Amino acid sequence: GAAQVALVGAPNSGKSTVLHRLTAARPKIGIYPFTTQHPVPGMMQFEDVQIQLVEVPAVIEGSSLGKGLGAQPLSIARNADVIALVIDASTKLVEQVRILINELEAAGIKLNQRPPKLSVQRRITGGIEVRGAGMFKGGEAELKRILQEHRIHNALVTIDEPVTAEELEESLDESLVYRRAFILLTKCGPLDLKEKFKLLEREFGGRFQTIAVQEAGEGLKRAIFENLDLIRIYTKRPDKEQAKRPLVLPKGSTVFDVASAVHKDFARELEFARVWGSTRFPGQQVPREYALRDKDIVELHASKSYSPRR
């Protein structure tokens, strides 16, 4: 599939029902807790893209410490591209979200956050050199102390945005991963929906996009796809039809990224492209830095000297 989405939730939150509804998988659906003992995968077809959904065994308060089914569900979530927090809207929904956030973070999974823009290039000698030291909120001595605690004694550190000591510590912690996440709201009637959305917005701000599972099948699939931050790009050759199967790339990808996905040598020789879809007029010539949008059609043009390797 183009991406893997982990369905993470409390016992009986509706994970199996979501998987059954969106894929051909037939998970065991029960009224008792921990019906799902092992991860259950299923493939969701949305238009011309396949997305793998994985139902993760239930997460409870203390899972990261071994309670319930232990840390196994959290390790499955860690390996997914995106995490869907499956929340039962009929009972204590804010508490459910808080428990899932806490357990995932205890397992080293940061939701809808990104590491600070800084790089650490280790060197053999030369001590610690800092570029952009003024961006660190703590002073250069504190910065060097943190680096040395992580056994970094010779390095070039480049800081490109304001960074706190805690953020620096986290950026050096190789056990942390950063995952995009959204909320799938189950068991919610249409009369309560607006109230539940407002409650989540009040408690968590705009941190999580919320999707109501009561939406029709294709509408629900579209909402999930749009939360993956992916775009579909169709390549074509001059005077030929577009490819039937798209390249699936991260949102914000450029013409150069498309060329790189085709072949790294081709990308090096890329001169320009013609794009249908997001441009002002069909087939408009654009530079390699042009940012593409979902469903754009791209015709790549390399230098005349380029000869594909066989």
Tab-separated table of C-alpha atoms in Angstrom:
chain	number	residue	atom	x	y	z
A	1	GLY	CA	0.000	0.000	0.000
A	2	ALA	CA	0.917	3.664	-0.338
A	3	ALA	CA	0.916	4.017	3.463
A	4	GLN	CA	0.171	2.060	6.614
A	5	VAL	CA	-2.346	3.428	9.134
A	6	ALA	CA	-2.480	1.944	12.645
A	7	LEU	CA	-5.941	1.898	14.251
A	8	VAL	CA	-5.199	2.535	17.937
A	9	GLY	CA	-7.841	2.694	20.642
A	10	ALA	CA	-9.185	1.496	23.974
A	11	PRO	CA	-11.011	-1.841	24.311
A	12	ASN	CA	-14.352	-1.857	22.432
A	13	SER	CA	-13.711	1.552	20.865
A	14	GLY	CA	-14.823	0.331	17.432
A	15	LYS	CA	-11.498	-0.517	15.770
A	16	SER	CA	-12.718	-3.857	14.395
A	17	THR	CA	-15.873	-2.261	13.027
A	18	VAL	CA	-13.850	0.434	11.238
A	19	LEU	CA	-11.526	-2.186	9.714
A	20	HIS	CA	-14.466	-4.362	8.630
A	21	ARG	CA	-16.251	-1.385	7.079
A	22	LEU	CA	-13.313	-0.076	5.064
A	23	THR	CA	-11.520	-3.264	4.003
A	24	ALA	CA	-12.158	-6.902	3.109
A	25	ALA	CA	-10.707	-7.981	6.463
A	26	ARG	CA	-13.033	-9.836	8.811
A	27	PRO	CA	-11.760	-9.209	12.347
A	28	LYS	CA	-13.431	-10.805	15.340
A	29	ILE	CA	-15.952	-8.310	16.746
A	30	GLY	CA	-16.987	-8.869	20.354
A	31	ILE	CA	-18.573	-7.044	23.258
A	32	TYR	CA	-15.844	-8.117	25.691
A	33	PRO	CA	-12.494	-6.292	26.086
A	34	PHE	CA	-9.341	-7.402	24.240
A	35	THR	CA	-11.221	-9.346	21.552
A	36	THR	CA	-8.308	-8.585	19.219
A	37	GLN	CA	-5.166	-10.257	20.553
A	38	HIS	CA	-2.936	-9.774	17.494
A	39	PRO	CA	-2.643	-7.091	14.788
A	40	VAL	CA	-5.189	-7.533	11.979
A	41	PRO	CA	-4.333	-5.954	8.597
A	42	GLY	CA	-6.701	-4.996	5.799
A	43	MET	CA	-6.322	-3.125	2.519
A	44	MET	CA	-8.460	-0.031	1.931
A	45	GLN	CA	-9.017	0.850	-1.713
A	46	PHE	CA	-9.529	4.567	-2.282
A	47	GLU	CA	-9.955	5.353	-5.964
A	48	ASP	CA	-6.657	4.183	-7.519
A	49	VAL	CA	-4.622	3.958	-4.292
A	50	GLN	CA	-4.372	1.204	-1.692
A	51	ILE	CA	-3.846	2.082	1.973
A	52	GLN	CA	-3.110	-0.619	4.528
A	53	LEU	CA	-5.087	-0.347	7.765
A	54	VAL	CA	-3.866	-2.348	10.761
A	55	GLU	CA	-6.092	-2.919	13.754
A	56	VAL	CA	-3.821	-2.751	16.793
A	57	PRO	CA	-4.752	-4.679	19.970
A	58	ALA	CA	-6.315	-2.444	22.618
A	59	VAL	CA	-4.261	0.153	24.468
A	60	ILE	CA	-5.149	0.975	28.078
A	61	GLU	CA	-3.685	3.207	30.749
A	62	GLY	CA	-0.412	1.551	31.728
A	63	SER	CA	0.137	-0.372	28.468
A	64	SER	CA	3.601	1.174	28.184
A	65	LEU	CA	4.370	-0.335	31.627
A	66	GLY	CA	3.131	-3.814	30.679
A	67	LYS	CA	-0.556	-3.668	31.649
A	68	GLY	CA	-3.240	-5.248	29.455
A	69	LEU	CA	-1.548	-6.726	26.409
A	70	GLY	CA	1.639	-4.853	27.283
A	71	ALA	CA	3.757	-2.770	24.944
A	72	GLN	CA	3.112	-4.916	21.827
A	73	PRO	CA	0.299	-2.638	20.515
A	74	LEU	CA	2.513	0.421	20.950
A	75	SER	CA	5.387	-1.131	19.010
A	76	ILE	CA	3.001	-1.878	16.122
A	77	ALA	CA	1.802	1.734	16.146
A	78	ARG	CA	5.411	2.919	16.184
A	79	ASN	CA	6.104	1.169	12.879
A	80	ALA	CA	3.074	2.651	11.075
A	81	ASP	CA	3.256	5.728	8.842
A	82	VAL	CA	0.179	7.348	10.403
A	83	ILE	CA	-1.822	6.678	13.573
A	84	ALA	CA	-5.621	6.859	13.780
A	85	LEU	CA	-6.865	7.318	17.349
A	86	VAL	CA	-10.164	5.391	17.381
A	87	ILE	CA	-12.346	7.022	20.032
A	88	ASP	CA	-15.731	5.844	21.350
A	89	ALA	CA	-17.738	9.071	21.457
A	90	SER	CA	-20.360	7.569	23.763
A	91	THR	CA	-18.109	7.546	26.844
A	92	LYS	CA	-15.339	9.754	28.267
A	93	LEU	CA	-13.892	10.661	24.883
A	94	VAL	CA	-11.435	13.282	26.205
A	95	GLU	CA	-10.066	10.810	28.749
A	96	GLN	CA	-9.625	8.212	25.993
A	97	VAL	CA	-7.623	10.637	23.842
A	98	ARG	CA	-5.437	11.689	26.781
A	99	ILE	CA	-4.654	8.070	27.718
A	100	LEU	CA	-3.700	7.190	24.138
A	101	ILE	CA	-1.476	10.284	23.797
A	102	ASN	CA	0.238	9.535	27.140
A	103	GLU	CA	0.822	5.850	26.360
A	104	LEU	CA	2.135	6.544	22.862
A	105	GLU	CA	4.455	9.277	24.127
A	106	ALA	CA	5.675	6.981	26.936
A	107	ALA	CA	6.630	4.559	24.142
A	108	GLY	CA	8.591	7.305	22.383
A	109	ILE	CA	5.941	8.229	19.782
A	110	LYS	CA	5.328	11.958	19.311
A	111	LEU	CA	2.016	12.802	17.644
A	112	ASN	CA	1.614	15.676	15.183
A	113	GLN	CA	4.938	17.179	16.186
A	114	ARG	CA	8.199	17.445	14.335
A	115	PRO	CA	11.801	17.531	15.472
A	116	PRO	CA	13.382	21.012	15.569
A	117	LYS	CA	15.349	22.177	12.551
A	118	LEU	CA	18.852	21.446	13.712
A	119	SER	CA	21.595	19.127	12.569
A	120	VAL	CA	24.511	17.522	14.401
A	121	GLN	CA	27.431	16.436	12.241
A	122	ARG	CA	29.861	14.377	14.306
A	123	ARG	CA	33.565	14.889	13.693
A	124	ILE	CA	36.742	13.181	14.839
A	125	THR	CA	38.381	16.309	16.305
A	126	GLY	CA	37.792	20.034	16.677
A	127	GLY	CA	35.460	20.192	19.659
A	128	ILE	CA	31.913	21.534	19.379
A	129	GLU	CA	31.244	24.291	16.843
A	130	VAL	CA	27.786	25.880	16.901
A	131	ARG	CA	26.204	27.790	14.046
A	132	GLY	CA	23.082	29.692	15.048
A	133	ALA	CA	23.857	29.545	18.797
A	134	GLY	CA	21.582	32.550	19.343
A	135	MET	CA	18.624	30.333	18.394
A	136	PHE	CA	19.193	28.116	21.442
A	137	LYS	CA	17.144	29.227	24.446
A	138	GLY	CA	19.603	28.359	27.179
A	139	GLY	CA	23.037	29.588	26.300
A	140	GLU	CA	25.999	27.942	24.620
A	141	ALA	CA	27.351	26.381	27.824
A	142	GLU	CA	24.033	24.571	28.429
A	143	LEU	CA	23.969	23.442	24.799
A	144	LYS	CA	27.460	21.952	25.040
A	145	ARG	CA	26.597	20.252	28.334
A	146	ILE	CA	23.598	18.521	26.754
A	147	LEU	CA	25.676	17.409	23.783
A	148	GLN	CA	28.398	16.015	26.034
A	149	GLU	CA	25.829	14.116	28.090
A	150	HIS	CA	24.957	12.366	24.806
A	151	ARG	CA	28.661	11.623	24.263
A	152	ILE	CA	29.001	14.215	21.536
A	153	HIS	CA	32.354	15.936	22.054
A	154	ASN	CA	33.334	16.837	18.476
A	155	ALA	CA	30.600	18.077	16.165
A	156	LEU	CA	29.289	20.854	13.960
A	157	VAL	CA	25.844	21.861	15.276
A	158	THR	CA	23.619	23.952	13.015
A	159	ILE	CA	20.442	25.466	14.513
A	160	ASP	CA	17.950	26.941	12.059
A	161	GLU	CA	15.069	27.893	14.387
A	162	PRO	CA	14.483	28.699	18.080
A	163	VAL	CA	15.119	25.570	20.184
A	164	THR	CA	14.651	24.921	23.916
A	165	ALA	CA	16.863	22.623	26.008
A	166	GLU	CA	14.041	20.040	26.147
A	167	GLU	CA	13.638	20.101	22.349
A	168	LEU	CA	17.387	19.657	21.910
A	169	GLU	CA	17.340	16.685	24.282
A	170	GLU	CA	14.485	15.115	22.308
A	171	SER	CA	16.170	15.700	18.955
A	172	LEU	CA	19.217	13.771	20.235
A	173	ASP	CA	17.088	10.903	21.568
A	174	GLU	CA	17.244	8.261	18.832
A	175	SER	CA	14.447	6.263	20.471
A	176	LEU	CA	11.855	8.936	19.595
A	177	VAL	CA	9.764	8.821	16.420
A	178	TYR	CA	7.366	11.446	15.060
A	179	ARG	CA	4.045	10.327	13.571
A	180	ARG	CA	1.112	12.099	12.010
A	181	ALA	CA	-2.157	11.291	13.791
A	182	PHE	CA	-5.878	11.995	13.520
A	183	ILE	CA	-9.025	10.992	15.429
A	184	LEU	CA	-11.681	8.567	14.169
A	185	LEU	CA	-14.837	9.162	16.175
A	186	THR	CA	-17.130	6.103	16.512
A	187	LYS	CA	-20.552	5.520	18.089
A	188	CYS	CA	-21.651	9.107	17.659
A	189	GLY	CA	-25.138	10.091	16.504
A	190	PRO	CA	-25.667	13.030	14.136
A	191	LEU	CA	-27.307	15.128	16.883
A	192	ASP	CA	-24.251	14.866	19.161
A	193	LEU	CA	-21.588	15.258	16.488
A	194	LYS	CA	-21.157	19.030	16.591
A	195	GLU	CA	-20.958	18.999	20.397
A	196	LYS	CA	-18.286	16.256	20.379
A	197	PHE	CA	-16.221	18.107	17.778
A	198	LYS	CA	-16.369	21.292	19.866
A	199	LEU	CA	-15.301	19.392	22.991
A	200	LEU	CA	-12.249	17.922	21.246
A	201	GLU	CA	-11.373	21.320	19.789
A	202	ARG	CA	-11.620	22.929	23.219
A	203	GLU	CA	-9.456	20.299	24.894
A	204	PHE	CA	-6.812	19.733	22.233
A	205	GLY	CA	-6.961	22.870	20.083
A	206	GLY	CA	-6.315	22.126	16.445
A	207	ARG	CA	-3.796	19.374	17.205
A	208	PHE	CA	-5.918	16.584	15.705
A	209	GLN	CA	-8.188	16.480	12.681
A	210	THR	CA	-11.364	14.613	13.664
A	211	ILE	CA	-13.323	12.339	11.315
A	212	ALA	CA	-16.735	10.907	12.148
A	213	VAL	CA	-17.010	7.250	11.177
A	214	GLN	CA	-20.719	7.706	10.437
A	215	GLU	CA	-19.780	9.217	7.056
A	216	ALA	CA	-20.558	7.168	3.945
A	217	GLY	CA	-17.881	4.692	2.836
A	218	GLU	CA	-16.196	6.732	0.091
A	219	GLY	CA	-16.455	9.949	2.099
A	220	LEU	CA	-14.755	8.272	5.049
A	221	LYS	CA	-12.028	6.848	2.811
A	222	ARG	CA	-11.425	10.273	1.270
A	223	ALA	CA	-11.190	11.917	4.695
A	224	ILE	CA	-8.625	9.309	5.795
A	225	PHE	CA	-6.585	9.731	2.593
A	226	GLU	CA	-6.551	13.511	2.994
A	227	ASN	CA	-5.088	13.071	6.494
A	228	LEU	CA	-2.135	11.075	5.166
A	229	ASP	CA	-0.532	14.163	3.585
A	230	LEU	CA	0.017	12.319	0.308
A	231	ILE	CA	-0.556	13.314	-3.317
A	232	ARG	CA	-1.062	11.226	-6.464
A	233	ILE	CA	0.967	12.201	-9.503
A	234	TYR	CA	0.444	10.739	-12.986
A	235	THR	CA	3.421	10.772	-15.307
A	236	LYS	CA	3.165	10.869	-19.084
A	237	ARG	CA	5.475	10.826	-22.061
A	238	PRO	CA	5.187	13.407	-24.857
A	239	ASP	CA	2.275	12.602	-27.181
A	240	LYS	CA	1.272	9.644	-25.011
A	241	GLU	CA	-1.545	8.998	-22.542
A	242	GLN	CA	-0.923	9.480	-18.836
A	243	ALA	CA	0.072	6.465	-16.721
A	244	LYS	CA	-2.897	4.597	-15.268
A	245	ARG	CA	-1.244	4.077	-11.876
A	246	PRO	CA	-0.058	7.140	-9.972
A	247	LEU	CA	3.141	7.796	-8.105
A	248	VAL	CA	2.206	8.435	-4.468
A	249	LEU	CA	4.433	11.080	-2.894
A	250	PRO	CA	4.403	13.315	0.222
A	251	LYS	CA	2.378	16.506	-0.036
A	252	GLY	CA	4.648	19.363	-1.131
A	253	SER	CA	6.659	17.180	-3.518
A	254	THR	CA	8.149	18.925	-6.540
A	255	VAL	CA	8.756	18.084	-10.181
A	256	PHE	CA	12.310	17.147	-9.185
A	257	ASP	CA	10.936	14.667	-6.606
A	258	VAL	CA	8.854	13.023	-9.333
A	259	ALA	CA	11.909	12.733	-11.566
A	260	SER	CA	13.878	11.242	-8.656
A	261	ALA	CA	11.130	8.663	-8.123
A	262	VAL	CA	11.403	7.705	-11.810
A	263	HIS	CA	15.230	7.415	-11.738
A	264	LYS	CA	17.995	9.317	-9.947
A	265	ASP	CA	19.980	9.718	-13.184
A	266	PHE	CA	16.930	11.156	-14.913
A	267	ALA	CA	16.505	13.646	-12.064
A	268	ARG	CA	20.055	14.900	-12.535
A	269	GLU	CA	19.397	15.558	-16.212
A	270	LEU	CA	15.944	17.081	-15.714
A	271	GLU	CA	15.472	20.473	-17.405
A	272	PHE	CA	11.768	21.230	-17.003
A	273	ALA	CA	8.310	19.682	-16.988
A	274	ARG	CA	4.854	20.315	-18.362
A	275	VAL	CA	2.000	20.024	-15.891
A	276	TRP	CA	-1.742	19.551	-16.264
A	277	GLY	CA	-3.968	20.180	-13.254
A	278	SER	CA	-2.651	22.768	-10.811
A	279	THR	CA	-1.159	25.135	-13.404
A	280	ARG	CA	-2.901	28.177	-14.906
A	281	PHE	CA	-3.279	26.486	-18.248
A	282	PRO	CA	-2.966	22.843	-19.380
A	283	GLY	CA	0.528	21.669	-20.194
A	284	GLN	CA	2.210	24.754	-18.751
A	285	GLN	CA	6.000	24.562	-18.598
A	286	VAL	CA	7.277	24.684	-15.016
A	287	PRO	CA	10.738	24.522	-13.373
A	288	ARG	CA	11.981	21.527	-11.411
A	289	GLU	CA	11.198	23.305	-8.099
A	290	TYR	CA	7.470	23.549	-8.917
A	291	ALA	CA	5.344	22.154	-6.031
A	292	LEU	CA	2.708	19.725	-7.290
A	293	ARG	CA	-0.824	18.994	-6.119
A	294	ASP	CA	-2.932	15.863	-5.891
A	295	LYS	CA	-3.819	14.339	-9.284
A	296	ASP	CA	-1.431	16.523	-11.303
A	297	ILE	CA	-0.226	15.059	-14.599
A	298	VAL	CA	3.496	15.581	-15.192
A	299	GLU	CA	5.451	15.298	-18.426
A	300	LEU	CA	9.178	15.311	-17.650
A	301	HIS	CA	11.803	16.679	-20.060
A	302	ALA	CA	15.489	15.819	-19.626
A	303	SER	CA	18.457	17.357	-21.416
A	304	LYS	CA	19.025	16.124	-24.968
A	305	SER	CA	22.259	14.454	-23.865
A	306	TYR	CA	20.396	12.155	-21.456
A	307	SER	CA	20.372	8.510	-22.469
A	308	PRO	CA	18.590	6.066	-20.162
A	309	ARG	CA	20.653	3.124	-18.983
A	310	ARG	CA	19.445	-0.255	-20.045
